Coordinates of N, CA and C in Angstrom, one line a residue:
Chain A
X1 N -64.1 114.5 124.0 CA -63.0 115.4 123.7 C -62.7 115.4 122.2
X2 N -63.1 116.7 122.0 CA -63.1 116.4 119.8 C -62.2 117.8 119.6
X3 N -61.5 118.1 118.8 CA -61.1 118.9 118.0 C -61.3 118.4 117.1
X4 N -61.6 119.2 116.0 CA -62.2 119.7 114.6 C -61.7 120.5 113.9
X5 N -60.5 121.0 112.7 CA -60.2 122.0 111.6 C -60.8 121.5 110.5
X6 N -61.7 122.5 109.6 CA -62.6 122.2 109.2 C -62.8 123.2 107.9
X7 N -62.9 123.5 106.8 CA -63.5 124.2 106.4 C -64.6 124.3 105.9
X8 N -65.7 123.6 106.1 CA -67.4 123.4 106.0 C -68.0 124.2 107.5
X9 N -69.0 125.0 106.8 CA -69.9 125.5 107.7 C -70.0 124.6 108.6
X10 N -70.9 125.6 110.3 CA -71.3 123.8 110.7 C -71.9 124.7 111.2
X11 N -73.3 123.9 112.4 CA -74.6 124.2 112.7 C -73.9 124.0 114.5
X12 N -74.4 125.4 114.9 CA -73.8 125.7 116.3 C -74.8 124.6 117.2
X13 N -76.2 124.8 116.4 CA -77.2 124.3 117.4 C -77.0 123.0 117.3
X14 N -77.2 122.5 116.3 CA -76.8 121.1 116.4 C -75.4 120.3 117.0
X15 N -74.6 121.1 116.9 CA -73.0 120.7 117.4 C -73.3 121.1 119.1
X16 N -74.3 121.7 119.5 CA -74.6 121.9 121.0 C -75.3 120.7 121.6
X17 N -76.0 120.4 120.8 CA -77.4 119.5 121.2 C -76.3 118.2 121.2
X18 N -75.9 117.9 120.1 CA -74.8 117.0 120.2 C -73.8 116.7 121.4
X19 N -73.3 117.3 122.0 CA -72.4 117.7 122.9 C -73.3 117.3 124.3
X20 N -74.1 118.1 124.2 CA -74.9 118.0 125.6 C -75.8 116.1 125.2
X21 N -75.9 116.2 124.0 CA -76.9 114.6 124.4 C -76.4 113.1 125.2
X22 N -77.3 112.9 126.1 CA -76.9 112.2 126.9 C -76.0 112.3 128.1
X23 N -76.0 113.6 128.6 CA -74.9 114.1 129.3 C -75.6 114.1 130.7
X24 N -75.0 113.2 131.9 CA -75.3 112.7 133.5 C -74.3 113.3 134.5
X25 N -73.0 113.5 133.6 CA -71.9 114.1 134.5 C -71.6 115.4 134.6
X26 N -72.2 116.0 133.7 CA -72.0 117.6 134.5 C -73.4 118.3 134.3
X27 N -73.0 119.4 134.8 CA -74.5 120.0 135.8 C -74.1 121.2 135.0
X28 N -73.1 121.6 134.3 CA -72.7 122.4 133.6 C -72.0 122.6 131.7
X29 N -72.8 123.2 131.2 CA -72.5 123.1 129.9 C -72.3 124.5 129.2
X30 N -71.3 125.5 129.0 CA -70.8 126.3 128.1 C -70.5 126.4 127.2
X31 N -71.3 127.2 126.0 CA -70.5 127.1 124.3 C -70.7 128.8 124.1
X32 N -69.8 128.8 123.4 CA -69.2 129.6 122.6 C -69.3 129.8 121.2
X33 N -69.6 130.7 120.1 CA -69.5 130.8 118.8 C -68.9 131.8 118.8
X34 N -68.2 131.6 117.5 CA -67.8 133.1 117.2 C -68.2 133.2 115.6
X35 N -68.8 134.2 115.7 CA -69.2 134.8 113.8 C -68.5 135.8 113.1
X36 N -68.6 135.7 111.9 CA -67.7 136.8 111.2 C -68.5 137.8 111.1
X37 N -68.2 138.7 111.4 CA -68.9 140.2 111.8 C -68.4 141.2 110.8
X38 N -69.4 141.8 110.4 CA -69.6 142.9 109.4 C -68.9 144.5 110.0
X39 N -67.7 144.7 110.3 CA -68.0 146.0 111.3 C -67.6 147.4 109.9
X40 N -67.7 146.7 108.8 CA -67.8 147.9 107.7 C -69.0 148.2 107.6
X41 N -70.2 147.3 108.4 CA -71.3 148.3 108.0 C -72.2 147.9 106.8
X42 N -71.9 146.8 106.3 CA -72.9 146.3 104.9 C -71.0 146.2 104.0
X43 N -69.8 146.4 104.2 CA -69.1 146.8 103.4 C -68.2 145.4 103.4
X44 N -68.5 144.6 104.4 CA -67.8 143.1 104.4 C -68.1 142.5 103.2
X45 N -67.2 141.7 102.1 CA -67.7 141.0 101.1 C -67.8 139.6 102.1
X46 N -66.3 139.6 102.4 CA -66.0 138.2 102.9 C -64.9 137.9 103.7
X47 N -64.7 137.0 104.6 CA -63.6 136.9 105.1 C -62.6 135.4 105.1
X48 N -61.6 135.7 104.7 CA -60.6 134.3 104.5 C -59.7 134.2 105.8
X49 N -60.0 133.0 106.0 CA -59.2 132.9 107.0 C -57.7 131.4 106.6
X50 N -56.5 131.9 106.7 CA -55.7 131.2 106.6 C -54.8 130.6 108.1
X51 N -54.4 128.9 107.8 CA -54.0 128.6 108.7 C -52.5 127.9 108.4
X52 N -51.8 127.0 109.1 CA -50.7 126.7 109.1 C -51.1 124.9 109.3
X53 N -51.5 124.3 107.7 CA -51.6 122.9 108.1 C -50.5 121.8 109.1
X54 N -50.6 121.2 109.7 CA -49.9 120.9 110.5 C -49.8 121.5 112.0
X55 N -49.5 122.3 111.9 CA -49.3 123.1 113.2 C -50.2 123.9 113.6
X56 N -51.2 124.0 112.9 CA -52.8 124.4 113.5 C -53.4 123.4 114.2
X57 N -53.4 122.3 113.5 CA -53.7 121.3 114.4 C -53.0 120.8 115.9
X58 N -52.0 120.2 115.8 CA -51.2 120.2 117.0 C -51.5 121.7 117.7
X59 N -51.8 122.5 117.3 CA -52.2 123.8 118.3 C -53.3 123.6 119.3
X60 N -54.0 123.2 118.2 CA -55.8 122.9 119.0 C -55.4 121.8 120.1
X61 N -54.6 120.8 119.3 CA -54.7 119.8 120.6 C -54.1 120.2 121.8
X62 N -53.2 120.6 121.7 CA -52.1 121.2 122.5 C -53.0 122.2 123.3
X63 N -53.7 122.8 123.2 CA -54.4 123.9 123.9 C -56.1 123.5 124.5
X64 N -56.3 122.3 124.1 CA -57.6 121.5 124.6 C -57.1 120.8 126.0
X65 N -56.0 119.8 125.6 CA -55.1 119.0 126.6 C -54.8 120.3 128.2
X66 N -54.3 121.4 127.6 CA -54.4 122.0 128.8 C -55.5 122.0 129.1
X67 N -56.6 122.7 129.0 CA -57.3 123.3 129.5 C -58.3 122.0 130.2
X68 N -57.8 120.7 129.9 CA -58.2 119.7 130.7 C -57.6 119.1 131.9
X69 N -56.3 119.7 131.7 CA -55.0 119.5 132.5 C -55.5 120.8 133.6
X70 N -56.3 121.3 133.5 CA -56.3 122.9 134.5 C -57.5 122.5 135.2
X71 N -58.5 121.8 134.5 CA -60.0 121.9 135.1 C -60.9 120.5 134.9
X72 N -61.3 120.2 135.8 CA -62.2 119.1 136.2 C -63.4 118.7 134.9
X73 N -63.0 118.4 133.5 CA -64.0 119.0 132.2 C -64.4 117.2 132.3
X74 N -66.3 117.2 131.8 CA -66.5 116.1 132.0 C -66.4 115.7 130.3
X75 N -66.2 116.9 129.5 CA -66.0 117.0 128.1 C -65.4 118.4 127.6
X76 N -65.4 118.6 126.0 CA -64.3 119.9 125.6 C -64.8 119.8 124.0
X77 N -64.9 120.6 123.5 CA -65.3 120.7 122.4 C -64.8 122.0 121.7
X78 N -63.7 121.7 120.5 CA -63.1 122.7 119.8 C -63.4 122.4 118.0
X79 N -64.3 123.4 117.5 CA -64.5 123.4 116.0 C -63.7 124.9 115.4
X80 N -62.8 124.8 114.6 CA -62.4 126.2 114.2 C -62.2 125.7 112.3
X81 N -63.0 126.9 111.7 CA -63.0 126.7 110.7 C -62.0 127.3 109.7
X82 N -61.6 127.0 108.7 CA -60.6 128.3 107.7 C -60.8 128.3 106.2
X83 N -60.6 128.9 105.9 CA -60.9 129.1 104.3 C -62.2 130.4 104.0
X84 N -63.3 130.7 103.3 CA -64.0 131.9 103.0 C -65.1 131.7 103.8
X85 N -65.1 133.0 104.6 CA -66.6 132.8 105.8 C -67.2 134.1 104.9
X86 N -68.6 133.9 104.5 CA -69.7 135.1 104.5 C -70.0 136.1 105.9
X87 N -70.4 137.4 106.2 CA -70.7 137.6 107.1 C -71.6 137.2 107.6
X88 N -72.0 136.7 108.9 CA -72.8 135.9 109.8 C -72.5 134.3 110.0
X89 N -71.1 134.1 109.0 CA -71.1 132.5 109.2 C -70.5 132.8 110.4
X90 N -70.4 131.0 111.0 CA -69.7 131.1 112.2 C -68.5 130.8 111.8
X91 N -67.2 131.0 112.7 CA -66.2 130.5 112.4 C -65.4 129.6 113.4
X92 N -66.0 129.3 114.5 CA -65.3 128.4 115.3 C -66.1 128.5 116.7
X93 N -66.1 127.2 117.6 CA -67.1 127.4 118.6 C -66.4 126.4 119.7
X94 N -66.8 126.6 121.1 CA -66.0 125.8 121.7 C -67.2 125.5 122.5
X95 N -67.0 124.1 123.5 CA -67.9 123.9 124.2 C -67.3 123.2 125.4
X96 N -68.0 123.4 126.9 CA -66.9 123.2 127.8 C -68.3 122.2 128.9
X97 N -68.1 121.3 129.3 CA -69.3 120.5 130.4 C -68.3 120.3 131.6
X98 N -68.7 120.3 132.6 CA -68.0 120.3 134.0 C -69.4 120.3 135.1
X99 N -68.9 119.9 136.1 CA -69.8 119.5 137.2 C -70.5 120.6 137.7
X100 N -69.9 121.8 137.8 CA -70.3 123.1 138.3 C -69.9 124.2 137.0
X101 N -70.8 125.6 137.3 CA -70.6 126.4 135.9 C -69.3 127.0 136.3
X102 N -68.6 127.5 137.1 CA -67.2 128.3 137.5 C -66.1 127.4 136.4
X103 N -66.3 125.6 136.2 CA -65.4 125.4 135.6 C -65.5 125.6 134.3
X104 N -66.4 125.5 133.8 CA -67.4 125.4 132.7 C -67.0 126.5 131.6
X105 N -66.8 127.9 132.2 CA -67.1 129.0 132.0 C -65.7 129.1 132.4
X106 N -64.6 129.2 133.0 CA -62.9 129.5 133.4 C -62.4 128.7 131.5
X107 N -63.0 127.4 131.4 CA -62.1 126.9 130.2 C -62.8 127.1 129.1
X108 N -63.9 127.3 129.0 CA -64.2 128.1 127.8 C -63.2 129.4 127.6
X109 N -63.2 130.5 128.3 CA -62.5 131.6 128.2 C -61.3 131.2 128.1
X110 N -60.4 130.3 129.0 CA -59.2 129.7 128.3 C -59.1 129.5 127.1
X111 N -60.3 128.2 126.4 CA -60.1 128.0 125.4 C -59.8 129.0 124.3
X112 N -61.0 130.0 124.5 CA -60.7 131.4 123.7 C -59.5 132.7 123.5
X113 N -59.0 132.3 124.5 CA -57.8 133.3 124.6 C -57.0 132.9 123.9
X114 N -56.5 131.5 124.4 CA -55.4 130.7 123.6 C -56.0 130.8 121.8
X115 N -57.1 130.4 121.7 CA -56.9 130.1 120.1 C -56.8 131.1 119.9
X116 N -57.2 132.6 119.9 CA -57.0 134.0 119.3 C -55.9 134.2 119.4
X117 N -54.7 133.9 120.3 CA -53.2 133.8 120.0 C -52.3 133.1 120.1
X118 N -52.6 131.8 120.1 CA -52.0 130.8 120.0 C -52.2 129.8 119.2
X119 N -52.5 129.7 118.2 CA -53.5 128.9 117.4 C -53.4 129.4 116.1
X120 N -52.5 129.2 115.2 CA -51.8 129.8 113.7 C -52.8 129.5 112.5
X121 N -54.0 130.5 113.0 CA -54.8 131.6 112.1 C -54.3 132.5 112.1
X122 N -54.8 133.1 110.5 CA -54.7 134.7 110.1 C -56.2 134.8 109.1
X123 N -56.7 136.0 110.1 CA -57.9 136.4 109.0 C -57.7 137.4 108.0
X124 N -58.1 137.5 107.0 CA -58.3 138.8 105.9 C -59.3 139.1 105.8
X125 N -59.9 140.6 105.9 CA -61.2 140.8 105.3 C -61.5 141.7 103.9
X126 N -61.8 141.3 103.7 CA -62.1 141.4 102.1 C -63.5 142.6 101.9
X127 N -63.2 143.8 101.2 CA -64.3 144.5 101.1 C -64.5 144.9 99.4
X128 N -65.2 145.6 99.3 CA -65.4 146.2 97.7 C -63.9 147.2 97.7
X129 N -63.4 147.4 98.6 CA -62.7 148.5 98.1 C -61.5 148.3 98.0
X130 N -61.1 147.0 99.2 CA -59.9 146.4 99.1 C -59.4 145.3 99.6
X131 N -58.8 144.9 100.6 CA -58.6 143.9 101.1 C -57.4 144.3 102.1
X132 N -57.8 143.1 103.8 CA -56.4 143.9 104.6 C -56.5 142.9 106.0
X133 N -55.5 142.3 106.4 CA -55.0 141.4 107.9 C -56.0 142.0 109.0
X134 N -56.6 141.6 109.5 CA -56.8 142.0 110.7 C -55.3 141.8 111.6
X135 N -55.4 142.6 112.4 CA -54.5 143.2 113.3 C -54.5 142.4 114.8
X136 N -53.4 141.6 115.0 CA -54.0 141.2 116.6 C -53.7 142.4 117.6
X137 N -54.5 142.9 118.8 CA -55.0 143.3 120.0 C -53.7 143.1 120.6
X138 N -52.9 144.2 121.8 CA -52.2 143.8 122.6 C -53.2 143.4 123.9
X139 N -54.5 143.8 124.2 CA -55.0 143.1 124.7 C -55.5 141.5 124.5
X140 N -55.3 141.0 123.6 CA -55.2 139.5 123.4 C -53.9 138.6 124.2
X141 N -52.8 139.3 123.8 CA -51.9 138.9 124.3 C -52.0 139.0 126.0
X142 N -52.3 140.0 126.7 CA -52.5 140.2 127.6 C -53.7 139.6 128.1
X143 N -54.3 139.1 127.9 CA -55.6 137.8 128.2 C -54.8 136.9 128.6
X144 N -53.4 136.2 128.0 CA -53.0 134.9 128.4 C -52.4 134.8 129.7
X145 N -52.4 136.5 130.1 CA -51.6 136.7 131.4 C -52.2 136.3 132.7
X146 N -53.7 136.0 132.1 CA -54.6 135.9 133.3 C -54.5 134.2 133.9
X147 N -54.2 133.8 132.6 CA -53.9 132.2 133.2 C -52.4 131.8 133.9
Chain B
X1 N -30.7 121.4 104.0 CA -31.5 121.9 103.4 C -32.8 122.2 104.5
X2 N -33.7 123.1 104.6 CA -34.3 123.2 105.7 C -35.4 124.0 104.4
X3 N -37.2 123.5 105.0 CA -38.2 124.2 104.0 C -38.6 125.5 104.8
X4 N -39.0 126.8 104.2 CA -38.7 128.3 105.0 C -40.6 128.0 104.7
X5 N -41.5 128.2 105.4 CA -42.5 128.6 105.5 C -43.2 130.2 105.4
X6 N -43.8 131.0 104.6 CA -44.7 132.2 105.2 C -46.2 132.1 105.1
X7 N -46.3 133.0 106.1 CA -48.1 132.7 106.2 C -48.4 134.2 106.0
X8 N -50.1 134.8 105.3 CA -50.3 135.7 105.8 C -49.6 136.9 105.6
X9 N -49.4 138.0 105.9 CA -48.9 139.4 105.0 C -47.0 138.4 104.4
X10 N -46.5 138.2 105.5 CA -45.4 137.9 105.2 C -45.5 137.3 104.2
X11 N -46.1 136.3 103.8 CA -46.0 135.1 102.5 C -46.2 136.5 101.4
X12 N -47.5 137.6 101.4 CA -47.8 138.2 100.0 C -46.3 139.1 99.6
X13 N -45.7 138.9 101.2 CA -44.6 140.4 100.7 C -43.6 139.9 100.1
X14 N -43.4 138.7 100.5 CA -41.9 138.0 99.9 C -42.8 137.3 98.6
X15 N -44.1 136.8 98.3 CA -44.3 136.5 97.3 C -44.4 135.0 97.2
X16 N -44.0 134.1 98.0 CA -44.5 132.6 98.0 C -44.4 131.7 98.8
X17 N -45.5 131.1 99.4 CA -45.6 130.5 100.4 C -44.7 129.1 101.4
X18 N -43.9 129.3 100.4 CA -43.0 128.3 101.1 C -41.7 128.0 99.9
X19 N -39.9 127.9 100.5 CA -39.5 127.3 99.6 C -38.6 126.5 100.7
X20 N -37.2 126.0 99.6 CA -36.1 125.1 100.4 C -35.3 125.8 100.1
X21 N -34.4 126.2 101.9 CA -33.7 126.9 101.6 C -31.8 126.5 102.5
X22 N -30.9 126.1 101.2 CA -29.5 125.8 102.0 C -28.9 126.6 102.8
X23 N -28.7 126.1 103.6 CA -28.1 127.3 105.0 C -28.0 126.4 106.2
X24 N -26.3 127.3 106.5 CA -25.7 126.5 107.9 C -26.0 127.7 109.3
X25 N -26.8 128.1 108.8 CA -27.4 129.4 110.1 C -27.8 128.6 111.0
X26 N -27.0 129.5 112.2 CA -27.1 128.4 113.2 C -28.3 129.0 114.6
X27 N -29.1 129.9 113.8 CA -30.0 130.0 114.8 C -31.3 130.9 113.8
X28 N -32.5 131.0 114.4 CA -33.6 131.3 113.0 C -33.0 132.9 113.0
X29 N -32.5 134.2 113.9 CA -31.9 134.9 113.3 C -30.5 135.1 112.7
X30 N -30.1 134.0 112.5 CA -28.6 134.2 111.7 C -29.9 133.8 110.1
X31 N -30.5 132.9 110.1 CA -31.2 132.5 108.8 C -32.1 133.7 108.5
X32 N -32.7 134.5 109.4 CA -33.5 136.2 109.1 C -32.6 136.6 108.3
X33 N -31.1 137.1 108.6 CA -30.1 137.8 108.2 C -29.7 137.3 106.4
X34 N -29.6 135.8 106.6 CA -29.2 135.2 105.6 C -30.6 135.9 104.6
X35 N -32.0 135.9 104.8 CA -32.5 135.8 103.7 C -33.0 137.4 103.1
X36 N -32.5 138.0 104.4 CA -32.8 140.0 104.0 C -31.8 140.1 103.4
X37 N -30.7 139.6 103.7 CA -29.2 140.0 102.1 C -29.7 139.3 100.7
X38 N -30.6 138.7 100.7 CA -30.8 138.3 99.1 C -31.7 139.2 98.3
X39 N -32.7 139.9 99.0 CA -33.3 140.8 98.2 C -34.3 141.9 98.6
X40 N -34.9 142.8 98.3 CA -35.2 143.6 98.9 C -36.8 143.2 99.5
X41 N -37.2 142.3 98.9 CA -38.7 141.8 99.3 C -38.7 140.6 101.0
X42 N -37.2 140.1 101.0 CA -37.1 139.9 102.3 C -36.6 140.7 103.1
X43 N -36.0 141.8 102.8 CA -35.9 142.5 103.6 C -36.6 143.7 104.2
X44 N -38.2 144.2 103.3 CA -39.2 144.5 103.7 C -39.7 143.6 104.3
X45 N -40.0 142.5 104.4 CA -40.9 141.3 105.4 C -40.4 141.5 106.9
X46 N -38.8 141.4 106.6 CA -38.2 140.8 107.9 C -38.1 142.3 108.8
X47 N -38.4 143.4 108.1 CA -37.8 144.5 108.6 C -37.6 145.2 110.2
X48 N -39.1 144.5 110.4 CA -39.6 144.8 112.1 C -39.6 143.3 112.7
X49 N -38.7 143.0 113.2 CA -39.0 141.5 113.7 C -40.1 141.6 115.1
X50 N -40.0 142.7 115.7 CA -41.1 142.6 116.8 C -42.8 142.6 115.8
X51 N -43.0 142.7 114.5 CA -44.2 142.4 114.8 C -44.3 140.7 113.7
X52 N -43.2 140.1 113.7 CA -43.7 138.6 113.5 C -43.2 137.6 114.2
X53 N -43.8 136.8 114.7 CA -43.3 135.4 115.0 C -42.9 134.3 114.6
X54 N -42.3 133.4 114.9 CA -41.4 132.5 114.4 C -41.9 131.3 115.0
X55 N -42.3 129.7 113.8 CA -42.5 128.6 114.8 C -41.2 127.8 114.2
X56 N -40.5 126.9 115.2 CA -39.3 125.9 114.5 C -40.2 124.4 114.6
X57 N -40.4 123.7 113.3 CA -40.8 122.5 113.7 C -42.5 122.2 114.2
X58 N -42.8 123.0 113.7 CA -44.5 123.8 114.6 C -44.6 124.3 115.5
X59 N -43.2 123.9 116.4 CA -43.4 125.1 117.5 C -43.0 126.6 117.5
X60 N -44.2 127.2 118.6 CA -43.5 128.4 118.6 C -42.6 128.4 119.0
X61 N -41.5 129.2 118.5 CA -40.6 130.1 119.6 C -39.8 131.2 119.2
X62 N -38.4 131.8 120.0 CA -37.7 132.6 119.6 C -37.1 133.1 118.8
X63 N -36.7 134.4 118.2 CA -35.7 134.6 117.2 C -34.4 134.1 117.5
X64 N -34.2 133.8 118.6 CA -32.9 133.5 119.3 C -32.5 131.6 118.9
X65 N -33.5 131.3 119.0 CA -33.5 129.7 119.1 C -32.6 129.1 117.8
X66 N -32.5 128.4 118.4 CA -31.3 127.4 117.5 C -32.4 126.4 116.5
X67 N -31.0 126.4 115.2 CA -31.9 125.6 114.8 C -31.7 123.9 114.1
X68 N -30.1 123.5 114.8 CA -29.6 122.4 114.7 C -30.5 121.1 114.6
X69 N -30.5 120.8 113.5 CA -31.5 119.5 113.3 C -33.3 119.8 112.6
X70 N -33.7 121.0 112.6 CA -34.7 121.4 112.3 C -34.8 121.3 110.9
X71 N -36.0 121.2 110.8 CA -36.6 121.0 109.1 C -37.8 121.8 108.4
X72 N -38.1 122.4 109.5 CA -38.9 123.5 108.9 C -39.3 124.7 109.6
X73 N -39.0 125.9 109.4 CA -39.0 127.2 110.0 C -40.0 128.2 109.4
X74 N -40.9 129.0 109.7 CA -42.3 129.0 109.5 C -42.3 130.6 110.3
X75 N -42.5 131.6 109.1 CA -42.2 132.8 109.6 C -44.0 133.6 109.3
X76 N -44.3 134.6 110.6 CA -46.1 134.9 110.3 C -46.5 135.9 111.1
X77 N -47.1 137.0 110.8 CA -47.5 137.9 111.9 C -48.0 137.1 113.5
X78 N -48.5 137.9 113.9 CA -49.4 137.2 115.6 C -50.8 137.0 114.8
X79 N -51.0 135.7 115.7 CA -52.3 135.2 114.9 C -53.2 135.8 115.6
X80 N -54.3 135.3 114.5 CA -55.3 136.1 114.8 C -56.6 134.8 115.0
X81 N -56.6 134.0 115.6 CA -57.5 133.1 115.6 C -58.6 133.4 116.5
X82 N -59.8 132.3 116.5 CA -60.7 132.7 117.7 C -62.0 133.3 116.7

């Protein structure tokens, strides 16, 4: 059970391999990355991501605890990064092990809903031409409704 | 004395990330109200309260919430994490 806020790159595959090594109790293992994506087209410089010290943290834990409180996890794994991502870095990955893949895969997607709105990030993306918030989704919010 | 937090557009609109601010506001919108009468850069921030959120203490919560005993109030659009 790890949460991680971090602003250093990190290596998905290695943080996987890690996770899974030595693992007898689940039959199931789900990860997740998420990358900073280009959707200008070549026009991404960069993206900053700002957080709320203190209470980003207590977020993650707060939102790991559930999702072990909901589901049979034989582990949990939350990395979320902040400060300047290039496009293609990653910016945060989760990893979920449980005995069967239904659990595996239910708190992974938990995991992800909650941190995209519950979890006090804000990204900016940064182009040659200007700079501007991404916008949260009223379908984000409406994700949490599922739980 | 209670420290006012912004994150995010709110922090660039009012212009700095955090100060201390004296006030017997007895709920975080009697303290909204208190800080759009001082100038017009809080009162562009605060203007639409439905599109920011409020944490008291790190937690989320209401505009409505009281803030008796609180020490730090932390004003930010909806996050965007994930």
């Amino acid at each position: 059970m790890v949460v991680r806020l971090q602003q250093a790159a990190f290596d998905f595959g290695a943080e996987a391999n890690t996770f899974a090594a030595g693992r007898r109790d689940a039959g199931a293992i789900v990860t997740f990355t998420g990358i900073t994506r280009d959707l200008n087209r070549g026009g991404l410089d960069r993206m900053e991501i700002e957080h709320y010290p203190g209470m980003t943290e207590r977020a993650l834990q707060a939102i790991e605890s559930e999702a072990r409180a909901r589901w049979a996890l034989a582990d949990c794994l939350i990395i979320h990064r902040f400060g300047t991502m290039a496009p293609g870095d990653p910016i945060m990955m989760v990893a979920t092990a449980a005995r069967h893949r239904a659990e595996a895969f239910a708190a992974a997607e938990f995991l992800m809903d909650y941190l995209k709105s519950r979890a006090p990030f804000w990204k900016k993306e940064v182009t040659a031409t200007g700079e501007s918030w991404v916008e949260s989704q009223d379908t984000d919010e409406a994700a949490l409704k599922r739980w | 004395m209670i420290d006012v937090l912004y994150f995010a557009w709110v922090r660039e609109r009012i212009g700095l990330p955090k100060e201390r601010v004296e006030t017997d506001a007895a709920t975080v919108a009697d303290l909204v109200e208190e800080l759009k009468a001082r100038e017009e850069r809080y009162a562009a921030a605060f203007a639409d309260l439905s599109s920011l959120r409020v944490a008291v203490d790190q937690d989320l919560t209401e505009f409505d919430a009281p803030l008796d005993g609180a020490r730090e109030v932390a004003f930010f659009p909806p996050m965007t994490g994930g």
